[in-house]
Coordinates of C-alpha atoms in Angstrom, one line a residue:
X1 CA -14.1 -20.6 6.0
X2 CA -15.5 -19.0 9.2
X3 CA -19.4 -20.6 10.0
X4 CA -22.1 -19.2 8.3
X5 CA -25.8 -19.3 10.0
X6 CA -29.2 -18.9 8.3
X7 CA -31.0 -15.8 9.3
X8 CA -34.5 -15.3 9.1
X9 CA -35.9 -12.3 8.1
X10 CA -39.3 -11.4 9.2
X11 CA -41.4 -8.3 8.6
X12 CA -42.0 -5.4 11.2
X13 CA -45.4 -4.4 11.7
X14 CA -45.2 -0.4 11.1
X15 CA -47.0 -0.1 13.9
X16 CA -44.5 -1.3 16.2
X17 CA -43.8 0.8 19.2
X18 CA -40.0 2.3 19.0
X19 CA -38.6 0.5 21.9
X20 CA -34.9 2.0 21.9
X21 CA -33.8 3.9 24.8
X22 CA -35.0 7.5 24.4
X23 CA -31.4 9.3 24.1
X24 CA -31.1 6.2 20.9
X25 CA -34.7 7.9 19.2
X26 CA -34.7 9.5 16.0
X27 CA -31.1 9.5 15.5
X28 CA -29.6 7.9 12.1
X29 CA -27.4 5.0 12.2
X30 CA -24.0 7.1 11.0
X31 CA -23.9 9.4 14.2
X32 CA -24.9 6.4 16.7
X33 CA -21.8 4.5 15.0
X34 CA -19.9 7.8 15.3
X35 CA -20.3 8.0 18.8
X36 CA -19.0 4.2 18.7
X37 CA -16.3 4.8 17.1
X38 CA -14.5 7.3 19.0
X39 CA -15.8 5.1 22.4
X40 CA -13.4 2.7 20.5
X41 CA -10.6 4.9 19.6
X42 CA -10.7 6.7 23.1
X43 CA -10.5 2.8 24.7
X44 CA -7.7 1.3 22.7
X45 CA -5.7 4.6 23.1
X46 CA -6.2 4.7 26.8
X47 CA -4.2 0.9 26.7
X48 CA -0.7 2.7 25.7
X49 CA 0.9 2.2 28.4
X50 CA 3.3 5.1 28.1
X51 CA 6.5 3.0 28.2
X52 CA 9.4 4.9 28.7
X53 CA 11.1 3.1 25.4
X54 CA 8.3 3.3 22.5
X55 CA 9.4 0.5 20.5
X56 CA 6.2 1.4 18.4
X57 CA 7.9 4.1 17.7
X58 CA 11.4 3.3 17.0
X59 CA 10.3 0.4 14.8
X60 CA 7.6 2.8 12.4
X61 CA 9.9 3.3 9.3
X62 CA 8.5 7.2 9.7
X63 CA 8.9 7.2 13.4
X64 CA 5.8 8.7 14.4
X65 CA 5.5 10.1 18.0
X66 CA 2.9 7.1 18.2
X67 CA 2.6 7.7 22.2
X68 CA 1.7 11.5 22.2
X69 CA -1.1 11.2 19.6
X70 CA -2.3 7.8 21.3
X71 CA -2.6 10.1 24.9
X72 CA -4.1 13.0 22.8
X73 CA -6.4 10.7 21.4
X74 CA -7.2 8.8 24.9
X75 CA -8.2 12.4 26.3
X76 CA -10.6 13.0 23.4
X77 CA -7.9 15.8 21.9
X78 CA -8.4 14.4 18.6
X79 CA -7.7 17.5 16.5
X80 CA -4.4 17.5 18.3
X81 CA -3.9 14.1 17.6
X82 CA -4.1 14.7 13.8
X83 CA -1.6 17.7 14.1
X84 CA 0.9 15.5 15.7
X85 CA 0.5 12.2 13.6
X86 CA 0.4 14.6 10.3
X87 CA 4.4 16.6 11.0
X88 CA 6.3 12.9 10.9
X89 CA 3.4 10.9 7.9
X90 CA 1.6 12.8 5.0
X91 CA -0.6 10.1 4.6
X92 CA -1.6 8.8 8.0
X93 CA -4.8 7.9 6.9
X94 CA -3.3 5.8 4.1
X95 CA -1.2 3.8 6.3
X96 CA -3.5 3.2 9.1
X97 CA -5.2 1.2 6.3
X98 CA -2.6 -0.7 4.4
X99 CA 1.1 -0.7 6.9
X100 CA 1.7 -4.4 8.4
X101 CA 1.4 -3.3 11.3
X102 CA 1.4 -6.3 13.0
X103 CA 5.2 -6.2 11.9
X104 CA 6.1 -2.9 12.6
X105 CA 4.7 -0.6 15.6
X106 CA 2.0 -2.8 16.5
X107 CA 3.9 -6.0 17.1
X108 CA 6.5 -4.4 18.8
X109 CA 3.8 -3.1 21.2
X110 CA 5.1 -3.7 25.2
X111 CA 1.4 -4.4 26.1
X112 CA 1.4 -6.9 23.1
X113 CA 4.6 -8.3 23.9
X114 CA 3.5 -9.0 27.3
X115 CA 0.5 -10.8 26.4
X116 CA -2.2 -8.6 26.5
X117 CA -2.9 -8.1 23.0
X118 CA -1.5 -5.5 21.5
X119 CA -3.1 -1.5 21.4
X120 CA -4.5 -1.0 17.7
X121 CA -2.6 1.9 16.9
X122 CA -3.4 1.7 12.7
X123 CA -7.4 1.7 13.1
X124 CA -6.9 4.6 16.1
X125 CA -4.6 6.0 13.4
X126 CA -6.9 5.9 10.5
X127 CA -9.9 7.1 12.5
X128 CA -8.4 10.2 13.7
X129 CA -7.4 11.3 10.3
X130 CA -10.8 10.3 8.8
X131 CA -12.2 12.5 11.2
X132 CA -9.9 15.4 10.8
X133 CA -11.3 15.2 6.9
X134 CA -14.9 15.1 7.9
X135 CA -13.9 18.2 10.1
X136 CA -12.2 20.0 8.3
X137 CA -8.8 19.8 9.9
X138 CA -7.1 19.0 7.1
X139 CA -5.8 21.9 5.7
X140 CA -5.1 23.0 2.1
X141 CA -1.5 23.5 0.2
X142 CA -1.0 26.9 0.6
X143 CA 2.8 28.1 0.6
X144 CA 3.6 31.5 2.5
X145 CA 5.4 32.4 -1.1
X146 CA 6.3 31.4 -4.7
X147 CA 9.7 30.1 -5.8
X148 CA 11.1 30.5 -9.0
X149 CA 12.5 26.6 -8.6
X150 CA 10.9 23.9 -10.4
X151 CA 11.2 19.9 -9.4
X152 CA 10.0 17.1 -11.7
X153 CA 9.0 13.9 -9.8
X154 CA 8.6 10.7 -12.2
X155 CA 6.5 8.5 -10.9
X156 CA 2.5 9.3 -9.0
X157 CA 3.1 6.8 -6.5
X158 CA 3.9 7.5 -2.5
X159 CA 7.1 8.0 -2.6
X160 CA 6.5 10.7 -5.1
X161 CA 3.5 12.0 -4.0
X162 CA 5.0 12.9 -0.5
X163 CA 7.8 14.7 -1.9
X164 CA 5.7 16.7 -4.1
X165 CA 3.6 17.6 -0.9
X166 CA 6.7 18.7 1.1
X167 CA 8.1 20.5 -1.6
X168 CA 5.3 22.1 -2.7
X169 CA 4.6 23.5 1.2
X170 CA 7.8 25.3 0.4
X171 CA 6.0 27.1 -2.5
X172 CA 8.8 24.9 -4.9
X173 CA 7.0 24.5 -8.5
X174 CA 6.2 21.0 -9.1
X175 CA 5.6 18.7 -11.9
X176 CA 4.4 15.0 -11.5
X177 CA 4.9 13.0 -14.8
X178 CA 3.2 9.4 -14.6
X179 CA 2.7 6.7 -17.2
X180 CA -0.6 5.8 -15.9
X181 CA -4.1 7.7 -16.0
X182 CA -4.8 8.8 -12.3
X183 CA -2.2 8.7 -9.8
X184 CA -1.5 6.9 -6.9
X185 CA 0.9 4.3 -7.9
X186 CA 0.4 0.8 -7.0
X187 CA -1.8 2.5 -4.2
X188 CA -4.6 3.2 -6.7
X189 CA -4.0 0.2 -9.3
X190 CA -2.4 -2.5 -7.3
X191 CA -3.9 -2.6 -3.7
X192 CA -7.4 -4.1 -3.7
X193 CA -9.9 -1.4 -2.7
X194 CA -11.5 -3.6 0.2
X195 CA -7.7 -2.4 1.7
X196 CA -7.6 1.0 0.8
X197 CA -10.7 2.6 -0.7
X198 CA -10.0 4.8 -3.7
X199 CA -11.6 7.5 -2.4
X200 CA -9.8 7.9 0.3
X201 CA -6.5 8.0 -1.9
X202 CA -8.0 10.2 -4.3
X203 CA -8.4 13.4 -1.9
X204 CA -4.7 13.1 -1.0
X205 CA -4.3 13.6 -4.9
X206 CA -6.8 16.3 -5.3
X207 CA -5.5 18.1 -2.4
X208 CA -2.2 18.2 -3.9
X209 CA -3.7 19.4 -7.4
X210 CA -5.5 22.1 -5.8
X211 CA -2.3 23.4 -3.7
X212 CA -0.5 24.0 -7.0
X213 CA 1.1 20.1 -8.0
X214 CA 0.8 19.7 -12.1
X215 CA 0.3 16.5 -13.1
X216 CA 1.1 15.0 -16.3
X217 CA -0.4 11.5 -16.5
X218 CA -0.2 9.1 -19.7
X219 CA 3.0 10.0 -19.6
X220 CA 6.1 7.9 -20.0
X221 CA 9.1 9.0 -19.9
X222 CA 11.4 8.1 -22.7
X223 CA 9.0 7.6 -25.1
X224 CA 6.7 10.9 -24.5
X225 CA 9.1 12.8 -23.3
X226 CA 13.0 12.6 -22.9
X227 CA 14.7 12.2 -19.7
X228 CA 17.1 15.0 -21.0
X229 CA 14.4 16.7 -22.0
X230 CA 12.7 16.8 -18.4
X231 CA 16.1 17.7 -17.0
X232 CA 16.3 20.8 -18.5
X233 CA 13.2 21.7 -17.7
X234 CA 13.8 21.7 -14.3
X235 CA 16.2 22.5 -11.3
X236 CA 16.3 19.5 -9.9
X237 CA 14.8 15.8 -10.9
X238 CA 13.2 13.1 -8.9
X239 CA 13.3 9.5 -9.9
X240 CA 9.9 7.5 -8.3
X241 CA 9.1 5.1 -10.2
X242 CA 8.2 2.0 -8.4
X243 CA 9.0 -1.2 -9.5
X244 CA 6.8 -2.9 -11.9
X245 CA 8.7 -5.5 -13.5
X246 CA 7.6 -9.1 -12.8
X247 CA 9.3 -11.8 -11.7
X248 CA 8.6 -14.8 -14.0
X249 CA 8.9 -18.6 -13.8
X250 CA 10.4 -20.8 -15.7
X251 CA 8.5 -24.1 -16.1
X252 CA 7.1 -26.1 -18.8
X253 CA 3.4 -24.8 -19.5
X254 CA 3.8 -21.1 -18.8
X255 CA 2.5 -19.3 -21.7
X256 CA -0.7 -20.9 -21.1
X257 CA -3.7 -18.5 -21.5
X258 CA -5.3 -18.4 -18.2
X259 CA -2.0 -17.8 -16.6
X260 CA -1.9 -13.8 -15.9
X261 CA 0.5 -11.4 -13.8
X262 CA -0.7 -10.6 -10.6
X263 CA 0.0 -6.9 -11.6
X264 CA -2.5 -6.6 -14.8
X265 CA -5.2 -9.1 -12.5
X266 CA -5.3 -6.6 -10.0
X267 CA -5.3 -3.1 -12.0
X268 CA -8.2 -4.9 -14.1
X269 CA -10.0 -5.3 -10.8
X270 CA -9.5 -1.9 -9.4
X271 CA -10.5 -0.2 -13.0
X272 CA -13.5 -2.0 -12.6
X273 CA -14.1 -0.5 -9.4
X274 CA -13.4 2.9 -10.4
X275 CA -16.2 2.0 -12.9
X276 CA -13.7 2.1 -16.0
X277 CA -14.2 -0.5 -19.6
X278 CA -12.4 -3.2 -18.3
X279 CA -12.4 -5.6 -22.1
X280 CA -9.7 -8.7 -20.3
X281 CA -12.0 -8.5 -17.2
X282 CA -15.5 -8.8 -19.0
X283 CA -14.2 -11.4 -21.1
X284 CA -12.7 -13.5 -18.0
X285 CA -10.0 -13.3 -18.8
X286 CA -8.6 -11.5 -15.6
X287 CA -12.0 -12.3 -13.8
X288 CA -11.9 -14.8 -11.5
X289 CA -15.5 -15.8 -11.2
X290 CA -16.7 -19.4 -10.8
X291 CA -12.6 -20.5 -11.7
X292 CA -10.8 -22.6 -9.7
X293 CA -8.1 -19.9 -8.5
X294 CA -4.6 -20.8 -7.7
X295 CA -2.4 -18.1 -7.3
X296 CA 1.9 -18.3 -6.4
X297 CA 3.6 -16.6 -3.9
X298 CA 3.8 -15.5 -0.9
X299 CA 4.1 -11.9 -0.4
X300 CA 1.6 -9.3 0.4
X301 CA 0.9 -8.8 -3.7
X302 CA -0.3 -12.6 -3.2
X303 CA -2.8 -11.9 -0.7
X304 CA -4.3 -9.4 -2.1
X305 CA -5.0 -11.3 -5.1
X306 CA -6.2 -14.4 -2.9
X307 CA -8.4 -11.9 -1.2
X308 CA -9.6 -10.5 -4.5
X309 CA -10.4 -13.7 -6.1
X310 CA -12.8 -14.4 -3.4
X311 CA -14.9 -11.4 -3.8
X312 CA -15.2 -11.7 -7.9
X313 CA -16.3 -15.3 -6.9
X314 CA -14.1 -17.8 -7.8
X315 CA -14.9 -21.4 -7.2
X316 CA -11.9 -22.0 -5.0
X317 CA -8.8 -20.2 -3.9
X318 CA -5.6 -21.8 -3.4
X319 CA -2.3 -20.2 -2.8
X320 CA 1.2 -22.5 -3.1
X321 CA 3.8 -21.1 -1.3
X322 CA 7.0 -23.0 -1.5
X323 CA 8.6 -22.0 2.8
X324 CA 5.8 -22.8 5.1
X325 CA 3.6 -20.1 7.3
X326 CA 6.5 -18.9 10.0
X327 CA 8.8 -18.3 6.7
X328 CA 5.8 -16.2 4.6
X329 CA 7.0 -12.8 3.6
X330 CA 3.5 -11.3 3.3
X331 CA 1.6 -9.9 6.4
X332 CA 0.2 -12.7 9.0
X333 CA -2.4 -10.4 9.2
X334 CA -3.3 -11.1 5.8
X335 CA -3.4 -14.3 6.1
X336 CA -4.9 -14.9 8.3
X337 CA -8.0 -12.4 6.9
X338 CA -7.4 -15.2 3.9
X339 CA -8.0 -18.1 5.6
X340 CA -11.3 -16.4 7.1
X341 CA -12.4 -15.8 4.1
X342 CA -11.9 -19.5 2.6
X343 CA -8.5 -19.3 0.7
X344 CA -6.6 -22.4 1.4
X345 CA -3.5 -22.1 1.8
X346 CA -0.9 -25.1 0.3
X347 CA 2.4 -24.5 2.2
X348 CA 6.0 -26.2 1.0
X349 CA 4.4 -26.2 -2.4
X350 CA 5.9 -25.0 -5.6
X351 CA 4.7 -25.2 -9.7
X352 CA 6.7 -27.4 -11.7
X353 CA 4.9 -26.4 -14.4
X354 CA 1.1 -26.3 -16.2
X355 CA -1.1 -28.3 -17.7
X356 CA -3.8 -27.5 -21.2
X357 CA -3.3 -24.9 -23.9
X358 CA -6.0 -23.3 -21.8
X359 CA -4.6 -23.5 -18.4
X360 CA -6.3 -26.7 -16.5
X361 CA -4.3 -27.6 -13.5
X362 CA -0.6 -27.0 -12.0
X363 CA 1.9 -29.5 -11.2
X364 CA 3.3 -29.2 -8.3
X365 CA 6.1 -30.4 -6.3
X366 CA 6.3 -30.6 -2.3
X367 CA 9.0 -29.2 -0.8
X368 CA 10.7 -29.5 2.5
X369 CA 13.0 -26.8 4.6
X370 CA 16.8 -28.0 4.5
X371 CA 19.3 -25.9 5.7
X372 CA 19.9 -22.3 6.0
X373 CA 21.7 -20.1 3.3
X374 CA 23.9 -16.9 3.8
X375 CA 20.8 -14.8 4.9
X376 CA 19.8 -17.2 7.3
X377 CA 16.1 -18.7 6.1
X378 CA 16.0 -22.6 5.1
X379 CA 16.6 -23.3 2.0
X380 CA 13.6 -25.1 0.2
X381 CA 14.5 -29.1 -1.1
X382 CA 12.2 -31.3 -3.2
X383 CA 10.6 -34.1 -2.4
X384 CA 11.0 -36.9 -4.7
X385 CA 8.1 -38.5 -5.6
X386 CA 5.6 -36.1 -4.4
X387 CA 4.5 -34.4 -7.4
X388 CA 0.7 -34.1 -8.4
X389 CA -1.8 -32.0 -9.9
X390 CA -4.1 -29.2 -9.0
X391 CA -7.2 -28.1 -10.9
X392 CA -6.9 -25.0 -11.9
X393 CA -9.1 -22.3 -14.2
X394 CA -7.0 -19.4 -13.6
X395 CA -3.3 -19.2 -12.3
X396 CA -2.0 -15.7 -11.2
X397 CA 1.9 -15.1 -10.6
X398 CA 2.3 -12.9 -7.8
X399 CA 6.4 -13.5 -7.1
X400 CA 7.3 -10.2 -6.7
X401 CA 8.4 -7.0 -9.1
X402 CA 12.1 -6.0 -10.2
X403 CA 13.4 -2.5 -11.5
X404 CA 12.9 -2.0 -15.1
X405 CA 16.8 -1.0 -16.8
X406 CA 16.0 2.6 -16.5
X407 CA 19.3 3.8 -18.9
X408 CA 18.6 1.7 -20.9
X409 CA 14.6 2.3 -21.2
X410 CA 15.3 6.1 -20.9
X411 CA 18.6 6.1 -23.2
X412 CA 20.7 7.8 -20.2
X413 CA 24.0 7.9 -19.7
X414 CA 26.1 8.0 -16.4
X415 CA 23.0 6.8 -14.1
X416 CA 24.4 4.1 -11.9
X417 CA 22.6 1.0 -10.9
X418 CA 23.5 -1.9 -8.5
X419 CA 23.7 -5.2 -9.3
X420 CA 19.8 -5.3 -8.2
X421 CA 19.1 -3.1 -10.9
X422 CA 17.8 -0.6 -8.5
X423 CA 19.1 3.4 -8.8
X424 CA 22.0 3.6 -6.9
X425 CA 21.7 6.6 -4.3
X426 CA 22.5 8.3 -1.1
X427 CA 20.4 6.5 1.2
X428 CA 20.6 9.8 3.3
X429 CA 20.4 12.7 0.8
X430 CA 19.0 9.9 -2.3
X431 CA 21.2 11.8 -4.7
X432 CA 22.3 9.3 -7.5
X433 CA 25.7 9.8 -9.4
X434 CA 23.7 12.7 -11.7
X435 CA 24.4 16.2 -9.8
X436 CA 20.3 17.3 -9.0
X437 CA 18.6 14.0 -10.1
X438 CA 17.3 12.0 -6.9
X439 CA 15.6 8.7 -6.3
X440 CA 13.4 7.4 -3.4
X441 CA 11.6 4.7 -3.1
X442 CA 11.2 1.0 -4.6
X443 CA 13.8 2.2 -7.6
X444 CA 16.0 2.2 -4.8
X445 CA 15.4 0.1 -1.8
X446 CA 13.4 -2.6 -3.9
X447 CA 10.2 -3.6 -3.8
X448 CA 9.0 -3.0 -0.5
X449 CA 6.1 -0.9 2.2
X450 CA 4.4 2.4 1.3
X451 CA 5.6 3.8 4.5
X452 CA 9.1 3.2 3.4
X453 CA 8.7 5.2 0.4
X454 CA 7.3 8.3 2.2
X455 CA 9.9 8.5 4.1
X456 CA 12.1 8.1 1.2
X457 CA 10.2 10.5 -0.7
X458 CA 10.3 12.9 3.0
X459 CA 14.0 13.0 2.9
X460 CA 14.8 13.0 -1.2
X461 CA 12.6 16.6 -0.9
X462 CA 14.1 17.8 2.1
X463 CA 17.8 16.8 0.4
X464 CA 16.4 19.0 -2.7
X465 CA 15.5 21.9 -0.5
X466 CA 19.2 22.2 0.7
X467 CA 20.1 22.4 -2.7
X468 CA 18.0 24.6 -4.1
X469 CA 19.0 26.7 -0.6
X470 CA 17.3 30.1 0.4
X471 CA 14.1 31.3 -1.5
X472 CA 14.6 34.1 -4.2
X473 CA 11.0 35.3 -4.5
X474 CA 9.0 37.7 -2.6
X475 CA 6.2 36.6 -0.9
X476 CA 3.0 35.1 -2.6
X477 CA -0.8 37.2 -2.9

């Protein structure tokens, strides 16, 4: 945990001459840090070096024209900058927050790769569009005309949500259908709102609502309404789920109480936040305060648990991941943020099972990196011998989600799958073996980045316009 000092506080006499520079006088502490933010912005822009091969760009899943808006933004253009960032990402300011980006444009940086510390192209990101909101830049849905054609998207979650934006630009009538009570996806109930403040998601949502999006939430298909049903409602259908099955372990101990899904830990956290009656977190159940915290995995679902468990005030964190650091799946980043923060971090670790009705430690085994498989990473080996026991209050399972068996949960016939369990689609159009039903997203790539299912959710809308081809309405009022 990063050094703490003691600070003494004394009291200021209110007689006490104002000894700030005079241009610093009688100004309030939001437009000083204004000023300092877009000294900031303006600095770390003015690093891009301009390279004639933007391998920021080329390695953004959305391939934003990350130069341009970096050179608008170094010349103090930043309304420009917006309108450039905003044509290739319909939620910039979403992924400035919450992209790796130390994985995609940012660590693939020339200036970083050269040594100089790579230009902080996601906080330049996010500050440009948080200003263009405060400004007013950001302008409402309105569609040059009305089509009689009518989309339903299932599933609130970004891959969804920026189809129904693009579509809905093209005056197409949409329909969102959601399980859940507010939209948003994983991005309102599953990322931690120290990453991604709800409010900031939330105006995305009412923006869309206000440009003509319905939404139906508490919604779930196949039990509320039929998938048959929903097809015949409308001209074309698109699947965006998410994936919100969880992978389980198999070890003796596991139906302990105290041993949750990293999924229901963190929605019970971010309820809670939105202010909501949170029963399983008041009880402790899915409350992490004064526990001794051990959570499994390694991903980026893992660290924002870790993360989370530390602000609700557990006792300790610890986090058993079975590959060491260089092998981690989840965001350096992240962990590094972790580790700050006073998570520890057990590498080449893994549960062999639990201890106590009531969930009081974890066995675990050490592990050691052996040789590699077919995809090329080291294949973890036990350690004989080198079992023992952590103490443990609360265990949370953050391995990773699977696709739920959609035909089978929605009774449909002739939607293909792969052996994954994912939709199988056209990874260019994302039309799946139904004629007009689409996916995008995790139900078809996996679990995997909210950038990725923009983009996904980008092209299944532009696929859908080509099919529903040239507008038969006149122009709207």
């Amino acid at each position: 945990m990063a050094s703490q000092k003691m600070l003494k506080f004394v009291s200021v006499p209110r007689e006490m001459p104002d000894k700030r520079p005079p241009d610093l006088r009688n100004r309030d502490f939001d437009e000083i840090y204004a000023e300092f933010a877009d000294d900031q912005a303006g600095d770390q822009a003015g690093r891009c070096s301009q390279c004639g091969v933007p391998y920021c760009q080329t390695h953004c899943p959305l391939h934003n024209n990350i130069p341009d808006w970096l050179k608008l933004t170094a010349e103090g253009r930043l309304q420009e900058a917006y309108e450039v960032s905003q044509q290739t990402n319909t939620f910039p300011e979403i992924c400035g927050r919450i992209c790796p980006q130390d994985r995609l444009c940012e660590g693939n940086c020339v200036i970083e790769q050269s040594g100089h510390g790579t230009v902080t192209i996601g906080q330049v990101e996010k500050y440009i569009t948080d200003t263009a909101w405060d400004e007013g830049w950001v302008k409402p849905i309105r569609p040059s005309f009305e089509r009689s054609e009518s989309v339903g998207i299932i599933g609130a979650g970004p891959g969804g949500l920026a189809a129904a934006d693009m579509l809905r630009r093209e005056g197409v009538q949409v329909t969102v259908y959601d399980r859940y009570d507010r939209a948003g996806g994983l991005m309102t109930y599953g990322i931690p709102g120290f990453k991604l403040e709800k409010d900031v998601v939330m105006k995305r949502i009412d923006q869309l609502e206000d440009g003509g999006v319905t939404f139906r939430l508490n919604c779930d298909v196949g039990v509320d309404i039929s998938f048959e049903e929903l097809r015949g409602a409308h001209d074309a259908v698109l699947i965006a789920t998410g994936v919100y099955k969880t992978r389980d372990l198999q070890a003796p101990g596991v139906g302990a109480a105290g041993i949750v899904r990293a999924i229901d830990y963190l929605t019970a956290s971010n309820r809670k936040g939105f202010g909501d009656d949170v029963p399983e977190y008041e009880s402790g159940e899915l409350n992490a305060e004064g526990k001794n915290v051990v959570v499994i995995g390694g991903g980026d679902t893992a660290m924002d648990c870790v993360r989370t468990a530390v602000r609700q005030g557990a006792k300790s964190v610890k986090c058993l991941y079975r590959r060491d650091r260089h092998n981690m799946p989840g965001s350096q980043r992240e962990v590094a943020n972790a580790e700050d923060e006073g998570v520890e971090f057990v590498w080449l670790s893994a549960p062999k099972g639990f201890t106590g009705d009531t969930v009081a430690g974890v066995m675990v085994q050490k592990m050691r990196l052996g040789q590699p498989d077919a995809t090329g990473r080291q294949v973890p080996e036990l350690i004989d011998g080198s079992d023992y026991t952590e103490d443990a209050d609360l265990v949370i399972k953050a391995l990773g989600f699977e696709p739920e068996d959609l035909p089978k949960l929605w009774g449909v016939e002739g939607l293909e799958v792969t052996r994954w369990g994912t939709v199988k689609a056209d990874f260019r159009t994302h039309e799946t073996s139904l004629p007009g039903v689409y996916a995008c997203g995790d139900i078809q790539r996996g679990a995997s980045l909210v950038v990725w299912a923009i983009r996904d959710g980008r092209e299944a809308a532009e696929a859908i316009m080509a099919q529903i081809g040239e507008p038969a309405q006149v122009a709207a009022e």
